[in-house]
CSV table of C-alpha atoms and ligand atoms in Angstrom, one decimal:
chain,number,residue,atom,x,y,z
A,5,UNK,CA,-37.4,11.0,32.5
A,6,UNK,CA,-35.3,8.4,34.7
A,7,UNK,CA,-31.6,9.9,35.7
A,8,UNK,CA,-30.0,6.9,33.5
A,9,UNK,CA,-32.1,7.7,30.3
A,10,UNK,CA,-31.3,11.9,30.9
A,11,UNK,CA,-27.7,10.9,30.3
A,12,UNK,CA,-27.7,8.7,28.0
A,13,UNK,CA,-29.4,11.0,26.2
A,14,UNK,CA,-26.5,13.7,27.0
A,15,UNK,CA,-24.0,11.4,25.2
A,16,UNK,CA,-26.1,10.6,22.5
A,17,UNK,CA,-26.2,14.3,21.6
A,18,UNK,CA,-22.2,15.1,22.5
A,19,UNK,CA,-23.0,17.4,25.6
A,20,UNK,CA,-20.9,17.2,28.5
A,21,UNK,CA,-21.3,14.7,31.4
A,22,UNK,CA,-20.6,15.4,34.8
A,23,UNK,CA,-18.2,13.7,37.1
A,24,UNK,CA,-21.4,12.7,39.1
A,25,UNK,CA,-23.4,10.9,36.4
A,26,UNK,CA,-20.1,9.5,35.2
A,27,UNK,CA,-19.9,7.6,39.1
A,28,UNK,CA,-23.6,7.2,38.2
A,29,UNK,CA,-23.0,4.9,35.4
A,30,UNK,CA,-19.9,3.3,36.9
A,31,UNK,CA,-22.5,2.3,39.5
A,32,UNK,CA,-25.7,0.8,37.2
A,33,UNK,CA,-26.5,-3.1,38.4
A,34,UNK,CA,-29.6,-4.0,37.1
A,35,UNK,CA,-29.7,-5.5,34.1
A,36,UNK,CA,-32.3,-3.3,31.6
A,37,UNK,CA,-30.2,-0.3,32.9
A,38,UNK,CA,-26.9,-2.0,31.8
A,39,UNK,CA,-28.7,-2.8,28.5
A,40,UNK,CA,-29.4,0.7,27.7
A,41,UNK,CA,-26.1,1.9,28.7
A,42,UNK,CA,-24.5,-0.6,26.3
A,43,UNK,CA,-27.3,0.4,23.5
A,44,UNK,CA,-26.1,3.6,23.6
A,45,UNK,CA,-22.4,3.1,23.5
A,46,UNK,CA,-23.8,0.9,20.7
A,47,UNK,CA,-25.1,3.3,18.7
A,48,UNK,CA,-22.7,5.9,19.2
A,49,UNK,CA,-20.2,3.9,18.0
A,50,UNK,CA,-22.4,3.1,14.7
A,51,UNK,CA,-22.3,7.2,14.1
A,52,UNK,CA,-18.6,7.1,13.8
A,53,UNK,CA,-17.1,3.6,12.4
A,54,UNK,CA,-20.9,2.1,11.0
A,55,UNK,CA,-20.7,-1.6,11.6
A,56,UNK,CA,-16.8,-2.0,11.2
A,57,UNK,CA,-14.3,-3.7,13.0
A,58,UNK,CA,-10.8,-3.6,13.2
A,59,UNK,CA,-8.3,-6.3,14.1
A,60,UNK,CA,-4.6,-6.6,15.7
A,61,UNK,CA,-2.4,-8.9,15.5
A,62,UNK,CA,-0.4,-9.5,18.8
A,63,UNK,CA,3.5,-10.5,18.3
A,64,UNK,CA,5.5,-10.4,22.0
A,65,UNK,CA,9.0,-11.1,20.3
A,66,UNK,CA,10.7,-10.8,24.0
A,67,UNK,CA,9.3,-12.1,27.1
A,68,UNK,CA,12.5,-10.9,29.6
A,69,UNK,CA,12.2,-7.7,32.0
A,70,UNK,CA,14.0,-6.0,34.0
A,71,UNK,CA,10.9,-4.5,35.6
A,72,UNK,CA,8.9,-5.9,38.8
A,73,UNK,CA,5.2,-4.7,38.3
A,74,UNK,CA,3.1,-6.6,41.0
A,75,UNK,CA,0.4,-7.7,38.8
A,76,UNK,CA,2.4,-9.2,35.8
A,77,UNK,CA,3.3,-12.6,35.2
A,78,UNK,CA,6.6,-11.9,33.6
A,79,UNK,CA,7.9,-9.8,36.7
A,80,UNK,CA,11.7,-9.8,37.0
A,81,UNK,CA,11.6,-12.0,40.0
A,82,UNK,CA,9.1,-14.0,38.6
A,83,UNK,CA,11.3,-17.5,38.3
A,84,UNK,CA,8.6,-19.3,36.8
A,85,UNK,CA,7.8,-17.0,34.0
A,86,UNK,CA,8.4,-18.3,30.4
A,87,UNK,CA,11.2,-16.7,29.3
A,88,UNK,CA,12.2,-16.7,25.5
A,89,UNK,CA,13.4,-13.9,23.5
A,90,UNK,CA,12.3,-14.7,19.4
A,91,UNK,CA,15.1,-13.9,16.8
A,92,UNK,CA,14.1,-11.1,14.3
A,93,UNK,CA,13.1,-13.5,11.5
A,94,UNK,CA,10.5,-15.5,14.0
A,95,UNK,CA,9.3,-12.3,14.9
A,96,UNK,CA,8.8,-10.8,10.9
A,97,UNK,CA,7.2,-14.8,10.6
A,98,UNK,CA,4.6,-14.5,12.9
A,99,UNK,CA,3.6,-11.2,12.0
A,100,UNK,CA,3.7,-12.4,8.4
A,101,UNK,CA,1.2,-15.0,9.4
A,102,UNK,CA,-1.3,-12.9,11.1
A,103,UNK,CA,-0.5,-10.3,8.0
A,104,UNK,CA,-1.9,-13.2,5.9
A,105,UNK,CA,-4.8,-14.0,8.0
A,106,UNK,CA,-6.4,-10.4,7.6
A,107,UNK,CA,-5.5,-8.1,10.4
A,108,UNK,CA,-5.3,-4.8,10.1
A,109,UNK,CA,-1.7,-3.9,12.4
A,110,UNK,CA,1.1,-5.2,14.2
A,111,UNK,CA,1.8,-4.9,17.6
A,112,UNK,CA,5.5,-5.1,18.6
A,113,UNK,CA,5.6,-6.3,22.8
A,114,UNK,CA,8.2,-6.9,24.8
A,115,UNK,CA,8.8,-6.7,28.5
A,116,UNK,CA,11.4,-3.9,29.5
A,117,UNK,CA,14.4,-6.2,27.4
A,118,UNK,CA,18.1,-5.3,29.1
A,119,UNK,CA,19.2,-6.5,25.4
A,120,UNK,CA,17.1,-4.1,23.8
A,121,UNK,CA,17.5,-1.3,26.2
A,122,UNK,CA,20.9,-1.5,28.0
A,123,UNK,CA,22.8,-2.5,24.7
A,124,UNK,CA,24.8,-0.5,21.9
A,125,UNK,CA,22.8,-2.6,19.5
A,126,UNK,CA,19.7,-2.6,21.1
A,127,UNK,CA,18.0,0.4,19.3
A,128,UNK,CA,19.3,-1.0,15.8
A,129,UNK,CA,17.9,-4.3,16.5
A,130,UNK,CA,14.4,-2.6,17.0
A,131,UNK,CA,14.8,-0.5,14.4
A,132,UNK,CA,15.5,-3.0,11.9
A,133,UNK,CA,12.4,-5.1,13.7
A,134,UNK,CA,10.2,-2.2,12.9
A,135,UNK,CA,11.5,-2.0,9.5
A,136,UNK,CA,11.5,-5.4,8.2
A,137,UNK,CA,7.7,-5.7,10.0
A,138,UNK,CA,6.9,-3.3,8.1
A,139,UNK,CA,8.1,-4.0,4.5
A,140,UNK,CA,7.1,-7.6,4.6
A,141,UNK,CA,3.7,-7.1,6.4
A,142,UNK,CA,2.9,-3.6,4.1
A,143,UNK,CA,1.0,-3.2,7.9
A,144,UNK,CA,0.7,-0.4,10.3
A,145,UNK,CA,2.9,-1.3,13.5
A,146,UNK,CA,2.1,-0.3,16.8
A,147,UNK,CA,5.1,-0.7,19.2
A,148,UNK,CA,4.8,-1.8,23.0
A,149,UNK,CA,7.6,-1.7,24.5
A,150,UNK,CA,7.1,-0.1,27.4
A,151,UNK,CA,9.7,2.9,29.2
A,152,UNK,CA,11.5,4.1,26.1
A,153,UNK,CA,13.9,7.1,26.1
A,154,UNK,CA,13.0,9.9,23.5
A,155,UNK,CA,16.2,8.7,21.3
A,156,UNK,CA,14.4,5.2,21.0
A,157,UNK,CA,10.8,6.9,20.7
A,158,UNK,CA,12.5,9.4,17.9
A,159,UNK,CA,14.4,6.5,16.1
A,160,UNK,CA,11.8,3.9,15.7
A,161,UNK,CA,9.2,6.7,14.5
A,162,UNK,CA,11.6,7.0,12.3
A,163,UNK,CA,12.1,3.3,11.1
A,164,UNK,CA,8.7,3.6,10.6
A,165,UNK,CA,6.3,2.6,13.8
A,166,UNK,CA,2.7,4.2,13.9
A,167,UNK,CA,1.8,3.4,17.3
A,168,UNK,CA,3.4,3.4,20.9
A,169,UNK,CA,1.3,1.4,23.4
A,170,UNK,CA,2.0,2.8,27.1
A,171,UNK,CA,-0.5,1.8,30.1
A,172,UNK,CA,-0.3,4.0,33.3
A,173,UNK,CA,-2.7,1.3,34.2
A,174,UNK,CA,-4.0,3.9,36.8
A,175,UNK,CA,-3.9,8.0,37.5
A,176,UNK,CA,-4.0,7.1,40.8
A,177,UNK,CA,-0.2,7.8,41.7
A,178,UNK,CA,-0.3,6.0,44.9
A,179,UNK,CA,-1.9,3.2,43.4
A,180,UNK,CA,0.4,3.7,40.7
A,181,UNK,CA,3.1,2.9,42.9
A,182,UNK,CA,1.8,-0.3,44.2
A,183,UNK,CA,1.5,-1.6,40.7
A,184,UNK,CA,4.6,-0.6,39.0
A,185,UNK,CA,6.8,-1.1,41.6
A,186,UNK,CA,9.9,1.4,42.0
A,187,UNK,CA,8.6,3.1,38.5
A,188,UNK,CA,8.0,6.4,38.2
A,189,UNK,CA,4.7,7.9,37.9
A,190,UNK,CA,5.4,11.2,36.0
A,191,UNK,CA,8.4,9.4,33.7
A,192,UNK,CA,6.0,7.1,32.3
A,193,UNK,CA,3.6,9.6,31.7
A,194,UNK,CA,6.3,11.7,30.3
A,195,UNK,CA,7.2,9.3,27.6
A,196,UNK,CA,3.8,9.3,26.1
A,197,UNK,CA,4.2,13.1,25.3
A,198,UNK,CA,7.5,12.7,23.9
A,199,UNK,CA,6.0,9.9,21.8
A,200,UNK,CA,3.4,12.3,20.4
A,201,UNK,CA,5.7,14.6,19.6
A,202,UNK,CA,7.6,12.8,17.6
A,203,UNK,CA,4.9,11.8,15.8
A,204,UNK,CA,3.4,8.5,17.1
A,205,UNK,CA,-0.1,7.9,17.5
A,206,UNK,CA,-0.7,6.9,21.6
A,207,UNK,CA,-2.6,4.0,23.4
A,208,UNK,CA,-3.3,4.6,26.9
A,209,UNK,CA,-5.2,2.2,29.2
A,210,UNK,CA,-6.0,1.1,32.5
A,211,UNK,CA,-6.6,-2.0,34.8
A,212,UNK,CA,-9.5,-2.8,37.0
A,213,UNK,CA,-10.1,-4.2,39.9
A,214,UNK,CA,-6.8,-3.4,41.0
A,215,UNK,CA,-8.2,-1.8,44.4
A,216,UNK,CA,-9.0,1.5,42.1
A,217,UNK,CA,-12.2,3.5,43.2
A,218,UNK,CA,-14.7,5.0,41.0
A,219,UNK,CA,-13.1,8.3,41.6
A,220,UNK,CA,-10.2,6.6,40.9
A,221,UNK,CA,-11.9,5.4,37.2
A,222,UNK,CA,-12.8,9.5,37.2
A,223,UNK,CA,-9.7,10.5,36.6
A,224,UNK,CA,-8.6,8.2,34.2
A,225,UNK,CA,-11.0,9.2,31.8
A,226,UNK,CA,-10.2,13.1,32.4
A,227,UNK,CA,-6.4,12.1,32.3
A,228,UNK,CA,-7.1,10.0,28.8
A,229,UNK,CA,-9.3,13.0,27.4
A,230,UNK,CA,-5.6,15.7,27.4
A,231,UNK,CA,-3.3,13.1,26.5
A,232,UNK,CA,-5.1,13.3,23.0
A,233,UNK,CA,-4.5,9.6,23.2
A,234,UNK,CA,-6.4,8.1,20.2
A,235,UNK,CA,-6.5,4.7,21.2
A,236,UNK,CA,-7.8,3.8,24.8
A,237,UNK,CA,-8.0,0.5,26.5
A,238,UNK,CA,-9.2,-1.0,30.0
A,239,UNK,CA,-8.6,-4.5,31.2
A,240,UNK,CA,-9.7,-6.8,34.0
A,241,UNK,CA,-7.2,-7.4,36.4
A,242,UNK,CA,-5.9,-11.6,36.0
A,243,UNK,CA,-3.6,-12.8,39.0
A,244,UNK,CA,-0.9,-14.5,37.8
A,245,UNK,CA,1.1,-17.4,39.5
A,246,UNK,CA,4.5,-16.3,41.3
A,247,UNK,CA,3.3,-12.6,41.7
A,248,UNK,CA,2.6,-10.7,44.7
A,249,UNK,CA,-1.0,-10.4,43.3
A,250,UNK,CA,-1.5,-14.0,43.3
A,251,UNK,CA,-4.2,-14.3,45.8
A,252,UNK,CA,-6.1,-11.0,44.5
A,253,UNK,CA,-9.1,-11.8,43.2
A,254,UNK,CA,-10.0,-11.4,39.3
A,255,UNK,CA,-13.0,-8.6,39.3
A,256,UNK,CA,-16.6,-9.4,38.2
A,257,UNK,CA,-16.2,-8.5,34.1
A,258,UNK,CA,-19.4,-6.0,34.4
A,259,UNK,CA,-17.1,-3.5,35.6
A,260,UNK,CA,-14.7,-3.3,32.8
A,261,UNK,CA,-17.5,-3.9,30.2
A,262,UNK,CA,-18.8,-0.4,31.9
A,263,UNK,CA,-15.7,1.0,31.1
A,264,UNK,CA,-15.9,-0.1,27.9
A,265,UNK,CA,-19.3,1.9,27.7
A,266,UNK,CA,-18.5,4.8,29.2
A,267,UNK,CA,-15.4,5.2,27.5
A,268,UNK,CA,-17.3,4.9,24.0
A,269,UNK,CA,-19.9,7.3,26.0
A,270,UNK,CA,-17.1,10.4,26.1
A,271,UNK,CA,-14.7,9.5,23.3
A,272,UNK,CA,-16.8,8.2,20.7
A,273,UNK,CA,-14.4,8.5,18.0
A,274,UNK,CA,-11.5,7.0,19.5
A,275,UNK,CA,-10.1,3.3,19.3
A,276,UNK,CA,-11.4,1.4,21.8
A,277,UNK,CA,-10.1,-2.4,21.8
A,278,UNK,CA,-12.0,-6.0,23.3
A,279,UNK,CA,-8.8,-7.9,24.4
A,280,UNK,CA,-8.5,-11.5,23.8
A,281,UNK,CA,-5.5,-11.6,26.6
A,282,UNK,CA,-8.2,-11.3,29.1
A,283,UNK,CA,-10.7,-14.6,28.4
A,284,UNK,CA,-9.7,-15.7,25.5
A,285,UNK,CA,-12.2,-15.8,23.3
A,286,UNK,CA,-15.4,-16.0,26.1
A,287,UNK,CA,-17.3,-12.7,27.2
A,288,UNK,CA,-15.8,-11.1,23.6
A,289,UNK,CA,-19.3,-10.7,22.3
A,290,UNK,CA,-19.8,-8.3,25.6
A,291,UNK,CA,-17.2,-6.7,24.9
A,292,UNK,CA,-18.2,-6.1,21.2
A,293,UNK,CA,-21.7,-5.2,22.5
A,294,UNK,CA,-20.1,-2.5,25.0
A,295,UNK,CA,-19.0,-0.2,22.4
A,296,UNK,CA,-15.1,-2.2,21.5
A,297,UNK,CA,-14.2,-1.7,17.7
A,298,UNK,CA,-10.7,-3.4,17.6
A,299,UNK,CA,-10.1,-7.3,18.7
A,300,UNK,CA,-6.4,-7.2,20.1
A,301,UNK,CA,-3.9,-10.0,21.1
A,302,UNK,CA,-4.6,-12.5,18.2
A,303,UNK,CA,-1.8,-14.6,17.9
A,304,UNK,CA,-0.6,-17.6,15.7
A,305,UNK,CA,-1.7,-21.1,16.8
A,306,UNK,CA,1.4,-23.4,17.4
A,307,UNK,CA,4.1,-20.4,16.6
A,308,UNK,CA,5.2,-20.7,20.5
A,309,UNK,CA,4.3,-16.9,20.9
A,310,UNK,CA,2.5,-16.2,24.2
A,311,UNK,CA,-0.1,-13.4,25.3
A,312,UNK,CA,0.7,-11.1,28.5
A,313,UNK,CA,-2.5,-11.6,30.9
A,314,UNK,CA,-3.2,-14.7,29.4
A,315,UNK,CA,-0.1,-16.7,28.8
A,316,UNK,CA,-1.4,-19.7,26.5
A,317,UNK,CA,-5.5,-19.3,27.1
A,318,UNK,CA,-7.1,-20.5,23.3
A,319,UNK,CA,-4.2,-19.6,21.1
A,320,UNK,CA,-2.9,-23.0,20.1
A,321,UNK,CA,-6.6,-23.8,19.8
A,322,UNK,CA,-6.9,-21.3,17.0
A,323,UNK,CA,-9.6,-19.4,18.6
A,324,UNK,CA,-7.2,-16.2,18.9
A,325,UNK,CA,-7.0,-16.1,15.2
A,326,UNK,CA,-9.4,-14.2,12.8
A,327,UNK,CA,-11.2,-17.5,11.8
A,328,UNK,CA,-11.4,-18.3,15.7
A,329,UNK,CA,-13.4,-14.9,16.3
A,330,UNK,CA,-15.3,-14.7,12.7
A,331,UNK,CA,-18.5,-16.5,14.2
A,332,UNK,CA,-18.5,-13.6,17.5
A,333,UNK,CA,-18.2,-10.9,14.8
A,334,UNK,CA,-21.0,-12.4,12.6
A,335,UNK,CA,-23.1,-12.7,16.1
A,336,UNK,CA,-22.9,-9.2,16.8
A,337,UNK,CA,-23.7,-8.0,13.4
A,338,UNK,CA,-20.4,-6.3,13.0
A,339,UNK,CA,-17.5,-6.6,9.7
A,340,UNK,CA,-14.3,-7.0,9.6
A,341,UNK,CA,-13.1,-3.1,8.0
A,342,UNK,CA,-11.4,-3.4,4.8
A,343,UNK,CA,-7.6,-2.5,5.3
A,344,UNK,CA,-8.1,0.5,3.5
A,345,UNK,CA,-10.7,1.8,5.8
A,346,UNK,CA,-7.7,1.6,8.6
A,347,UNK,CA,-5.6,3.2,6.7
A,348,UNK,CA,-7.6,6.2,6.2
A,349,UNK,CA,-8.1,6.2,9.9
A,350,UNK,CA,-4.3,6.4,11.1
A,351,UNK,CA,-3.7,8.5,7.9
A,352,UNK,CA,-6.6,10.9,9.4
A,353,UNK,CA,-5.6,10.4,13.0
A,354,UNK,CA,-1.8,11.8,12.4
A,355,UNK,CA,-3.2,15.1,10.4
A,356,UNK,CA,-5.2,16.2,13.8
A,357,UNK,CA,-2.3,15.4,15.8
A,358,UNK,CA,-0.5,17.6,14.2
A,359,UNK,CA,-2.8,20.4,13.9
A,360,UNK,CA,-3.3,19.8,17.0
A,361,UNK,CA,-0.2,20.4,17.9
A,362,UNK,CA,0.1,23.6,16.0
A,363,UNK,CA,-2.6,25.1,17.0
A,364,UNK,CA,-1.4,24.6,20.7
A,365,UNK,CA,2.1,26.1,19.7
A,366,UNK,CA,0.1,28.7,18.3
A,367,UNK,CA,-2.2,29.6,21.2
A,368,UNK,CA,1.6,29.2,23.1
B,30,LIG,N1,6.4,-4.3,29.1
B,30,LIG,C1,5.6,-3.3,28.4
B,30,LIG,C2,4.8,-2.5,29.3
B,30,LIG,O1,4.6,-2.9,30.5
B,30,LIG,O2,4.4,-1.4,28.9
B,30,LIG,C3,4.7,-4.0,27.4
B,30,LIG,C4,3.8,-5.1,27.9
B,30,LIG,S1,2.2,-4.5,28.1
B,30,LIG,C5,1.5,-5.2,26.8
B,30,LIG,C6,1.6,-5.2,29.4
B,30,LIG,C7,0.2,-4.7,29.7
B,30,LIG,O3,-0.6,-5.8,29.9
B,30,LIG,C8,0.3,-3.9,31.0
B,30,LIG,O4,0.5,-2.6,30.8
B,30,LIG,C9,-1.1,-4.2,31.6
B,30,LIG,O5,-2.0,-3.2,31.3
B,30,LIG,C10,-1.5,-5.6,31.0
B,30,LIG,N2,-1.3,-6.7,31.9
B,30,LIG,C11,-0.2,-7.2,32.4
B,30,LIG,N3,-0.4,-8.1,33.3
B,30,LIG,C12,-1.8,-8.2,33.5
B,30,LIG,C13,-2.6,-8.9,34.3
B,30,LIG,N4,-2.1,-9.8,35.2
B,30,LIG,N5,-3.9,-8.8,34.2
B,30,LIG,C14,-4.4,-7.9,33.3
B,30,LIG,N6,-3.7,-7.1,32.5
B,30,LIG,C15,-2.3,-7.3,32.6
B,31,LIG,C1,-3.5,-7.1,24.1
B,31,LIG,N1,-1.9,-8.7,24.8
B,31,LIG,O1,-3.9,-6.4,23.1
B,31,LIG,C2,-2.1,-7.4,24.2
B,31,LIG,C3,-1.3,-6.4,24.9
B,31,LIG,C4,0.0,-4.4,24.1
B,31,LIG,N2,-0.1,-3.2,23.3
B,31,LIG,C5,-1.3,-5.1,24.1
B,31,LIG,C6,-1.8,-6.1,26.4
B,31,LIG,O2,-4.3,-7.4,24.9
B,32,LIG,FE1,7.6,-5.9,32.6
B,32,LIG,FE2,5.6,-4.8,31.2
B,32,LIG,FE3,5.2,-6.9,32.8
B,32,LIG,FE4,5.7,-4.5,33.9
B,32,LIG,S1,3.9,-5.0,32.7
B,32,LIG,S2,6.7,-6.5,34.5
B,32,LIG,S3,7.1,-3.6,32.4
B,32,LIG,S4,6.4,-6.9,31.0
């Protein structure tokens, strides 16, 4: 039996894969040998979620930072970012909307807000946000806000959140340090933890073509596999305007696809999303046909809401809507999950984090 077809047929039966076949695969070019990787990712994501999909609506209420990550478009210094910070009732509108429209969660984004972070009334203001998200909606909420103290992470668990979003974007600390500029590795990290601990279910994700190596790629999945993160994301580097990554080029999209696979490959019960912040609407069917279950970043047409890698690409077109993606979904043979079928899923998702948890403090 050919290398590529000995494991592939490792993952298919859950045994372990070696750092070695895992650069193997990050390697694979030719075209048959990518369609069997992607078969498999495929079919291993049939075992565990059949032919369903689910869907998150994207809602950046607050585009200010106080941050200065080299690749993002709404870097502090960034002057010609497009600044706007929504009020709470445009906020619980659009998520109302794309509540209406059939998603299955919220996602709460802002940059690193001064007037949500440095205030009295900062953590009030996001817990109310969470709240009223929540009561109009009836939705799960994921929050992204990025850095948050454990009194914030505590409080808006609390108020109600399900989900905190927090990309190291690379294990890579060095690399790490050329991204998020003057951020610190092990804080970020940190905050993830804390998160779980007080009960939030974690995203983690990556970025490629950021100058990471396939060792690099390595140690993000081993890194991803003991966070106990249940949601895990990569995303192909876009160079924004006004950024010190400007001229960097955008990576050919086989790579992250790969990653895509290979992720569905060792965690194939996890979350793995197909971002629309990426090309809009184009490539999603690949990213479908990699092993993705969840469309993210669907936003509003015409609500003035923006993405993050993708400021404005297809949403007042409509095509980052649920009616915009329903033909790719009927292409690849996949269905929109009913919203009680996501339910179940967080519902199920919390009860092994916490034994998980207790058992740990057991074994402690
Ligand atoms: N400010 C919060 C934070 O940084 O955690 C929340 C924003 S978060 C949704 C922004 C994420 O989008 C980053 O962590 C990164 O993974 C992704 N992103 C930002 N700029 C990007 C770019 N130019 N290309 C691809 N992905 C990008
Ligand atoms: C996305 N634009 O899903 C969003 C964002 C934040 N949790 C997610 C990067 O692509
Ligand atoms: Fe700010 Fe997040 Fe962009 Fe970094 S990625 S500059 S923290 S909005």
């Amino acid at each position: 039996m050919k290398n590529l077809d000995v494991i592939l047929d490792k993952a298919y039966n859950r045994q372990v894969i070696s750092d070695d076949e895992v650069k193997f695969l990050l390697g694979l070019n030719d075209e048959k040998d990518l369609a069997a990787l992607y078969l498999t990712a495929r079919d291993l994501k049939q075992r565990y979620f059949s032919n369903k999909l689910f869907l998150y609506g994207f809602v950046y209420f607050s585009t200010y930072c106080r941050n200065d990550c080299a690749f993002c478009f709404y870097r502090e210094s960034n002057g010609s970012s497009r600044r706007y910070r929504k009020t709470v009732s445009e906020a619980v509108g659009s998520a109302y909307r794309l509540a209406d429209s059939g998603v299955h969660l919220i996602d709460l984004t802002m940059g690193e807000d001064p007037f949500y972070l440095q205030s009295e009334s900062g953590l009030k203001k996001l817990e109310s946000l969470v709240t009223q998200v929540k009561s109009t909606t009836k939705l799960p909420v994921m929050i992204s806000p990025g850095l948050l103290s454990v009194e914030y992470l505590s409080a808006l668990s609390k108020a109600g959140a399900d989900w905190y979003a927090c990309y190291q974007e690379t294990h890579n600390r060095e690399l790490f340090s050329r991204l998020r500029l003057g951020q610190d590795y092990d804080r970020r990290f940190l905050a993830k933890q804390q998160a779980r601990e007080t009960g939030l279910l974690i995203e983690e994700g990556i970025l490629t073509g950021v100058g990471e190596s396939r060792s690099d790629i390595v140690t993000s999945m081993k890194v991803m596999k003991e966070t106990g993160a249940q949601q895990l994301r990569v995303m192909s580097f876009n160079p924004q305007a006004g950024t010190p990554m400007s001229d960097h080029p955008t990576p050919n999209r086989f790579q992250e696809f790969k990653i895509i696979a290979l992720m569905r490959l060792l965690f194939p019960q996890k979350l793995i999303p197909a971002s629309l912040d990426i090309d809009g609407v184009k490539n999603l069917k690949y990213r479908l046909d990699a092993g993705a279950n969840v469309i993210t970043s669907l936003i509003p047409p015409l609500s003035g809401f923006s993405g993050v890698s993708q400021v404005e690409l297809d949403i007042n077109e409509g095509y980052r809507s649920v009616d915009g993606v329903k033909h790719v979904i009927d292409e690849s043979e996949l269905e929109i999950a009913p919203a009680s079928e996501y339910l179940r899923w967080i519902t199920d998702a919390k009860k092994k984090a916490i034994q998980k948890s207790t058992i740990c403090e057991a074994v402690i």
